[in-house]
XYZ file of C-alpha atoms in Angstrom:
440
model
C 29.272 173.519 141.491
C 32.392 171.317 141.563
C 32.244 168.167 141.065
C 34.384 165.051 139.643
C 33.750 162.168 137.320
C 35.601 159.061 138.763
C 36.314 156.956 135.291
C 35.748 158.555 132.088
C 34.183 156.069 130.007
C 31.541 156.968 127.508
C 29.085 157.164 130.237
C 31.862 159.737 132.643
C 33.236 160.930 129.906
C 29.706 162.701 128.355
C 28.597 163.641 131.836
C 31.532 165.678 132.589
C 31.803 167.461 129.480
C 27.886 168.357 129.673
C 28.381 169.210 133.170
C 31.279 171.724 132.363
C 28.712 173.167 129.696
C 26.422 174.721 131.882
C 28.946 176.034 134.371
C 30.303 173.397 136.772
C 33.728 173.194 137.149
C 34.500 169.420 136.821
C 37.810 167.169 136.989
C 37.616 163.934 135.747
C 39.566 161.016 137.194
C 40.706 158.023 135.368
C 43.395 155.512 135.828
C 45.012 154.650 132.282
C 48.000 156.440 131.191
C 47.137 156.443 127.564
C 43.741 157.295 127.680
C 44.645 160.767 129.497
C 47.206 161.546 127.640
C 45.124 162.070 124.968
C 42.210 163.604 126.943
C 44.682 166.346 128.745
C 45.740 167.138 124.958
C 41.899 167.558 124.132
C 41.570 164.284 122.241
C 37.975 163.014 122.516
C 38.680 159.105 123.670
C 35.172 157.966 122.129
C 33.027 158.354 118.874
C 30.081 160.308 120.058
C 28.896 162.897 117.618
C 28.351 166.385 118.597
C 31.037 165.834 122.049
C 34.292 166.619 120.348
C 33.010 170.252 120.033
C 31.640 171.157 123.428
C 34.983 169.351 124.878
C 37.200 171.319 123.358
C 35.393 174.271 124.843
C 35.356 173.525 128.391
C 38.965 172.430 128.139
C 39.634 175.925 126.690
C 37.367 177.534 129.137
C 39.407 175.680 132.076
C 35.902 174.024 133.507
C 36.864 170.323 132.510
C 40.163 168.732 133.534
C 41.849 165.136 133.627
C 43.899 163.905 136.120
C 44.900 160.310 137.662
C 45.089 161.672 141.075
C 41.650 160.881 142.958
C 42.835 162.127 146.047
C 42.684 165.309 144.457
C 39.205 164.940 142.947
C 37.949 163.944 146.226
C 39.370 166.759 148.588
C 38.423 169.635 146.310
C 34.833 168.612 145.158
C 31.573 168.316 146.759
C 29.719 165.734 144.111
C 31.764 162.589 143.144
C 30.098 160.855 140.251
C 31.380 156.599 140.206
C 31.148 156.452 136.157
C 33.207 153.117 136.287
C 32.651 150.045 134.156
C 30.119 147.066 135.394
C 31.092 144.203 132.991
C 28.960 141.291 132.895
C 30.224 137.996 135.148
C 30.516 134.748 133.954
C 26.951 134.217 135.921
C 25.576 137.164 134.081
C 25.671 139.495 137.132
C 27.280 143.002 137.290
C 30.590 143.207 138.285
C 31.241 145.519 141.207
C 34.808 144.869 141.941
C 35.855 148.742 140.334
C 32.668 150.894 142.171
C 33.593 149.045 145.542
C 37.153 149.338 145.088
C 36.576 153.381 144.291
C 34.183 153.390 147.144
C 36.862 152.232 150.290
C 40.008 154.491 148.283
C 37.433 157.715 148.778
C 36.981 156.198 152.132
C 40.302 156.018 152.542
C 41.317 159.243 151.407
C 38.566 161.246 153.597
C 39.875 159.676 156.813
C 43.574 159.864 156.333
C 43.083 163.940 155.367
C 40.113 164.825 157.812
C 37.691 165.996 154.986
C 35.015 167.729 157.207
C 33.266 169.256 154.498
C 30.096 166.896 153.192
C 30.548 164.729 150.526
C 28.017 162.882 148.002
C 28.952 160.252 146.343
C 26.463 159.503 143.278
C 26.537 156.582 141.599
C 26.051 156.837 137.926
C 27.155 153.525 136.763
C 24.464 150.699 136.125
C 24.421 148.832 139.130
C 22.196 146.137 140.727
C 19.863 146.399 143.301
C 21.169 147.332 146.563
C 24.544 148.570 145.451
C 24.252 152.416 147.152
C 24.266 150.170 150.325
C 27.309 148.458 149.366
C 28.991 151.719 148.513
C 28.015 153.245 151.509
C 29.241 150.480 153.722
C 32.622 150.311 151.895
C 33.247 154.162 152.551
C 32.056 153.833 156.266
C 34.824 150.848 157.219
C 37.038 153.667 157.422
C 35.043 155.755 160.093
C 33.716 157.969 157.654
C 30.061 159.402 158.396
C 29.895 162.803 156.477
C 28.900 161.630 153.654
C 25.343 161.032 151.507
C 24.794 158.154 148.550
C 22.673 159.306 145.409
C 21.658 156.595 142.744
C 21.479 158.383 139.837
C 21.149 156.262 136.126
C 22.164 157.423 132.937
C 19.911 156.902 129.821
C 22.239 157.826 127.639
C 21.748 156.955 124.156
C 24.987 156.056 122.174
C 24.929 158.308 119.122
C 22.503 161.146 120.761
C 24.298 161.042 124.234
C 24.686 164.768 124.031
C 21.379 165.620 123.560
C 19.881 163.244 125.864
C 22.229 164.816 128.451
C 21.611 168.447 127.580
C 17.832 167.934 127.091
C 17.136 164.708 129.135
C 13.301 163.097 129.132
C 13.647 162.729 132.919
C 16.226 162.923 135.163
C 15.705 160.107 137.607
C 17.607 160.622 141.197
C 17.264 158.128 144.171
C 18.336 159.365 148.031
C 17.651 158.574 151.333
C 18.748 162.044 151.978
C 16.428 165.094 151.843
C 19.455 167.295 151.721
C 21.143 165.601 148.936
C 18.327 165.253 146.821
C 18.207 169.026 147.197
C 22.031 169.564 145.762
C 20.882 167.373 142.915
C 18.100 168.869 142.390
C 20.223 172.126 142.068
C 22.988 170.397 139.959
C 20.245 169.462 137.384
C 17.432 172.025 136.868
C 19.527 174.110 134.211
C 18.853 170.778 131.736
C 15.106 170.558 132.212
C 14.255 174.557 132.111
C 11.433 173.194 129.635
C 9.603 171.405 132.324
C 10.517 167.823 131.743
C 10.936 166.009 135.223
C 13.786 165.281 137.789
C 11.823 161.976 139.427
C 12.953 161.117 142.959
C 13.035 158.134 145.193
C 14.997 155.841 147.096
C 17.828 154.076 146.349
C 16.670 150.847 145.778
C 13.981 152.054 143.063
C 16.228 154.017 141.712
C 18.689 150.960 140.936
C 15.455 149.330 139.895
C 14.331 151.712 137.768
C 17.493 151.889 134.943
C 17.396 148.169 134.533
C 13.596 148.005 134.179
C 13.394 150.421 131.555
C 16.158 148.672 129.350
C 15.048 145.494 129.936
C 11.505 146.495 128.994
C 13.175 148.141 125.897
C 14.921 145.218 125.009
C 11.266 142.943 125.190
C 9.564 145.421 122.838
C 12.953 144.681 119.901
C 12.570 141.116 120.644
C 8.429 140.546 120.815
C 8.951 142.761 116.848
C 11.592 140.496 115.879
C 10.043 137.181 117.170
C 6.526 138.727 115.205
C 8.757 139.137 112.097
C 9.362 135.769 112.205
C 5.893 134.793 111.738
C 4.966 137.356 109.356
C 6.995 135.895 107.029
C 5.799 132.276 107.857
C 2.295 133.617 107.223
C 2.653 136.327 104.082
C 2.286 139.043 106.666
C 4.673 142.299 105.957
C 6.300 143.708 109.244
C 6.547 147.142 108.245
C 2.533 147.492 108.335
C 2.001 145.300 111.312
C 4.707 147.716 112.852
C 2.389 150.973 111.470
C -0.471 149.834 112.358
C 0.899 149.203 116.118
C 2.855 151.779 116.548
C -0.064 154.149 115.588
C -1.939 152.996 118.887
C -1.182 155.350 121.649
C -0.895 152.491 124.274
C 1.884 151.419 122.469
C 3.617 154.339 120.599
C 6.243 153.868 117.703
C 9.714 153.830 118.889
C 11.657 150.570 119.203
C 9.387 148.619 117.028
C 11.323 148.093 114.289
C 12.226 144.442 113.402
C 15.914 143.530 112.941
C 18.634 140.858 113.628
C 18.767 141.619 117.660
C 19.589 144.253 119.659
C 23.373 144.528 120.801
C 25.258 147.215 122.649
C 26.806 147.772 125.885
C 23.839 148.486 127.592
C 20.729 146.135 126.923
C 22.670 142.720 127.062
C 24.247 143.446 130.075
C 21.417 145.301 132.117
C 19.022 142.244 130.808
C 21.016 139.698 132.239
C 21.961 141.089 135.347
C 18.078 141.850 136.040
C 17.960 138.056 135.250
C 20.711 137.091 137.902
C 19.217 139.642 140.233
C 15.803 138.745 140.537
C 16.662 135.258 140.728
C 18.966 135.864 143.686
C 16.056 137.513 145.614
C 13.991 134.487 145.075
C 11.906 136.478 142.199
C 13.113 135.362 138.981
C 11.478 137.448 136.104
C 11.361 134.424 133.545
C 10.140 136.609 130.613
C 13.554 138.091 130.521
C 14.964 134.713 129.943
C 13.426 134.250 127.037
C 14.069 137.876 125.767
C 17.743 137.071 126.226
C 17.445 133.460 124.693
C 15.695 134.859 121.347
C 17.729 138.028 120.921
C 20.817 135.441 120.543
C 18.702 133.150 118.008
C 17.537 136.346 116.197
C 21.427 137.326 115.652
C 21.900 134.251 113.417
C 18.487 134.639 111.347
C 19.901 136.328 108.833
C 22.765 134.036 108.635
C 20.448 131.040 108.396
C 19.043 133.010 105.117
C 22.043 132.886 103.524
C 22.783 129.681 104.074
C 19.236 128.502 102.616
C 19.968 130.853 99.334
C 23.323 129.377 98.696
C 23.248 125.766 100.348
C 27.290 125.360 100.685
C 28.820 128.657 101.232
C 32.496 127.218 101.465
C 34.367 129.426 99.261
C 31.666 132.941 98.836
C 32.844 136.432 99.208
C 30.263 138.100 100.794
C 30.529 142.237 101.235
C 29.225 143.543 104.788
C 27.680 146.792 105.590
C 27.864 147.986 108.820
C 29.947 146.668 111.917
C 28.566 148.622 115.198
C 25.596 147.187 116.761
C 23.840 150.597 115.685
C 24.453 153.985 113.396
C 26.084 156.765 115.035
C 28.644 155.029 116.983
C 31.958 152.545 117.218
C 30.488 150.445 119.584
C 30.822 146.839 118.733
C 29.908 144.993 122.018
C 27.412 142.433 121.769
C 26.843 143.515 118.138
C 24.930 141.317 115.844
C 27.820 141.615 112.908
C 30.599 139.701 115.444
C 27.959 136.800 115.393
C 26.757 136.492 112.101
C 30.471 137.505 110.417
C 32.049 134.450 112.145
C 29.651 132.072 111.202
C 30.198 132.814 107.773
C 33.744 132.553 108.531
C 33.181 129.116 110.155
C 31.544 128.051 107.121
C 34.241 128.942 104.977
C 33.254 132.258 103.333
C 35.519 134.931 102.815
C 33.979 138.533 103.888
C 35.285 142.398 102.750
C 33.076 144.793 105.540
C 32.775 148.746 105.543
C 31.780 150.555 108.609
C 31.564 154.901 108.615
C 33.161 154.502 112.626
C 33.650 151.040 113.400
C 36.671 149.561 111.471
C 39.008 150.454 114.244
C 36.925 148.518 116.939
C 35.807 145.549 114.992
C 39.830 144.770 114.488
C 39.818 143.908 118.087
C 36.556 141.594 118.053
C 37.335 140.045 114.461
C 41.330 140.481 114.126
C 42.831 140.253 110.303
C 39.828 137.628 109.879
C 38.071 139.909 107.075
C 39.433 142.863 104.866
C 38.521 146.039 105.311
C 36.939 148.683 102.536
C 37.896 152.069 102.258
C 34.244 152.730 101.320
C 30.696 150.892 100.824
C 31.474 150.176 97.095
C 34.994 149.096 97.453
C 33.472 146.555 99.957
C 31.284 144.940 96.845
C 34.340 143.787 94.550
C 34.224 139.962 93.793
C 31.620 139.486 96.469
C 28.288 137.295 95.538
C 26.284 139.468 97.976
C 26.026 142.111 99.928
C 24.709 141.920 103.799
C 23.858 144.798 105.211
C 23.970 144.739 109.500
C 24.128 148.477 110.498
C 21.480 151.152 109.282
C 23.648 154.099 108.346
C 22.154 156.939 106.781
C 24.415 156.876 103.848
C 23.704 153.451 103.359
C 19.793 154.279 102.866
C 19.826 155.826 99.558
C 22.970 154.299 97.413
C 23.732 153.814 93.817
C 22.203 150.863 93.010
C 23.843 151.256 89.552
C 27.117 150.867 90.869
C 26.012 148.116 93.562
C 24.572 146.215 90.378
C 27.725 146.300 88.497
C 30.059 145.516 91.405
C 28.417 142.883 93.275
C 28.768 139.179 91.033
C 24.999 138.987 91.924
C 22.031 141.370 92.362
C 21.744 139.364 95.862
C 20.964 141.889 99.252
C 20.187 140.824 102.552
C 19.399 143.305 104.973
C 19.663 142.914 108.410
C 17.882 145.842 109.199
C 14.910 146.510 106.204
C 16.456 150.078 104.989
C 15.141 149.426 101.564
C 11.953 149.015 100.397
C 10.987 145.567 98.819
C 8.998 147.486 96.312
C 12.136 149.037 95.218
C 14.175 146.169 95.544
C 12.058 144.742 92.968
C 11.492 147.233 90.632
C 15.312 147.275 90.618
C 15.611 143.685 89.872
C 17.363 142.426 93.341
C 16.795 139.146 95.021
C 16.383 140.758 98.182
C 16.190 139.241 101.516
C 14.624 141.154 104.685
C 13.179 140.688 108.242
C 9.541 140.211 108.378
C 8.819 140.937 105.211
C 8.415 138.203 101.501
C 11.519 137.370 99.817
C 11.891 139.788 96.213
C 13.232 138.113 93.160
């Protein structure tokens, strides 16, 4: 099938490649000069593990190109994914200036060269609620009727985006269009040969349906987090309370572990726009209010421990582990570390951090305002503790020797409870966690 990717963020930029992978020929369109240079001279543009290599094949095989010209995309494919960027207003709603914009130039470009052939236009980006209507109507101010509008959300992962792509839970695909639920239904049954389901609706639920589930995502980090809280008010230890939960088939085990908030470019956003959303339609969803209110109080807990160890912090060197808002990726938006990193910097502490991916992006959220490590341990010289905000693997099993004889203190607090507090005290740290007693 041929189809094209308008914007190749880390949401276009995955679905093209794993597009090209089973067979479609795909061109990808995107607007910055810098950013396809590099892809037309097979650079991958984000850190996704497990991409770089299937990119470099399709490139090869001549099944994924780059280009700036969306004319071009438009007249010479039959699918047009909108993978563009939805950045959270001021008011927390989505902002749809770049899918509208993309909307009226295809528009444009269909009635100025007489496309007869049928078009669908599938929106992939995260949108609100009634947005395919929006898209449609831009596209038909130019006389344009041949033409159908999919919703169609990603639930991409960041870190596992590959696999979620190439062997997706459910594909979820909203039309009021028989026929081009059929194409899409084409399009995608080579990812679920193992019976998983492609789930379709209308529009609107389909809109619905992406923020729901990340919202509802969101609530489960926040209830564990805001239950951490009191398990260490009352002696409780998170990590059983989470087993003995998660054990419960009502409930399940994933995204129940407690932590210092969740961060991203996804849950933030999609939270708050459901927020502004239902509010607008007269049916505010107040929970979510309070999910976003605590996941920004839960980014400073750890902070607030440090603070209570120390009392004044003016002058500490603390060492940092872990900059993205989770392992397996760059991404720093929203991420707990820009929160809790300047707050030590407005209380006068010095910090040295270590990320495996992240350096490179946390220079544009933090600056020259820390140092950087070449490594984990090179991070630890002169500092009086060590935070840790990012689970990494390599960061689960370390030499605590060399940890001990680097750090000024045996002093840990750990954002994210990757070490055991039986351990910890074995080992002879003062240990700070989430949810779980204090070890010294």
């Amino acid at each position: 099938m041929d189809l094209s990717i308008i914007g190749t963020g880390y949401v276009g930029l995955v679905s093209g490649t794993c597009f090209a992978e089973m067979g479609n020929n795909v061109i990808c369109v995107d607007n910055h000069p810098e950013k396809l240079k590099k892809l037309k001279n097979a650079e991958v543009t984000i850190y996704e593990p497990g991409l770089e290599i299937i990119f470099s094949r399709n490139i090869e095989k001549k099944r994924l190109s780059f280009t700036d010209d969306l004319k071009h995309a438009v007249l010479n494919t039959e699918v047009i994914f909108l993978c563009l960027p939805t950045p959270q207003g001021e008011d927390g709603s989505a902002d749809l200036q770049y899918v509208l914009r993309v909307a009226g130039d295809i528009g444009k470009i269909m009635k100025e060269n007489n496309v007869k052939e049928h078009k669908i236009i599938v929106n992939k980006s995260t949108v609100p609620v009634g947005t395919a209507q929006l898209v449609e109507n831009e596209i038909k101010k130019y006389g344009v009727s041949n033409f159908d509008i999919v919703s169609n959300p990603e639930f991409l992962r960041e870190g596992f985006a590959v696999d979620d792509f190439m062997k997706p839970d459910r594909i979820v695909v909203g039309s009021e269009s028989k026929s081009a639920l059929e194409k899409m239904r084409e399009l995608y049954e080579p990812f679920v040969r193992q019976g998983n389901p492609i789930v379709e609706m209308n529009t609107a639920s389909s809109e619905v349906t992406k923020y729901a589930a990340n919202s509802y995502l969101a609530m489960r980090i926040t209830y564990m987090n805001e239950l951490a809280n009191f398990c260490e008010a009352v002696g409780a230890n998170i990590d059983l309370v989470r087993k003995g939960m998660g054990t419960d088939t009502r409930i399940g085990k994933r995204f129940l572990f407690a932590g210092i908030g969740y961060g991203g470019s996804c849950f933030p956003k999609d939270v708050n726009a459901l927020i502004k959303t239902s509010a607008d339609k007269g049916s505010p969803i107040n929970l979510l209010t309070v999910v976003d209110k605590m996941n920004k109080a839960q980014k400073k807990v750890l902070f607030d421990k440090v603070v209570k160890h120390f009392g004044n912090i003016k002058g500490k060197h603390f060492a940092v582990w872990g900059l993205a808002f989770k392992p397996n990726t760059d991404d720093m938006r929203e991420a707990p570390s820009v929160v809790i990193i300047n707050e030590l910097l407005k209380a006068g502490a010095t910090v040295s951090a270590y990320d495996p991916a992240a350096v490179e992006t946390s220079k544009f959220y933090l600056k020259e305002s820390i140092t950087y490590a070449e490594n984990e341990y090179d991070a630890l010289k002169n500092a009086d503790a060590l935070l840790i905000f990012t689970e990494w693997n390599e960061f689960r099993n370390p030499d605590f020797d060399k940890i001990s004889s680097t750090l000024k203190n045996k002093l840990i607090f750990d954002g994210r409870n990757i070490f055991a507090t039986d351990k910890m005290k074995e080992l002879g740290y003062t240990y700070y966690s989430i949810g779980r007693k204090v070890v010294s």
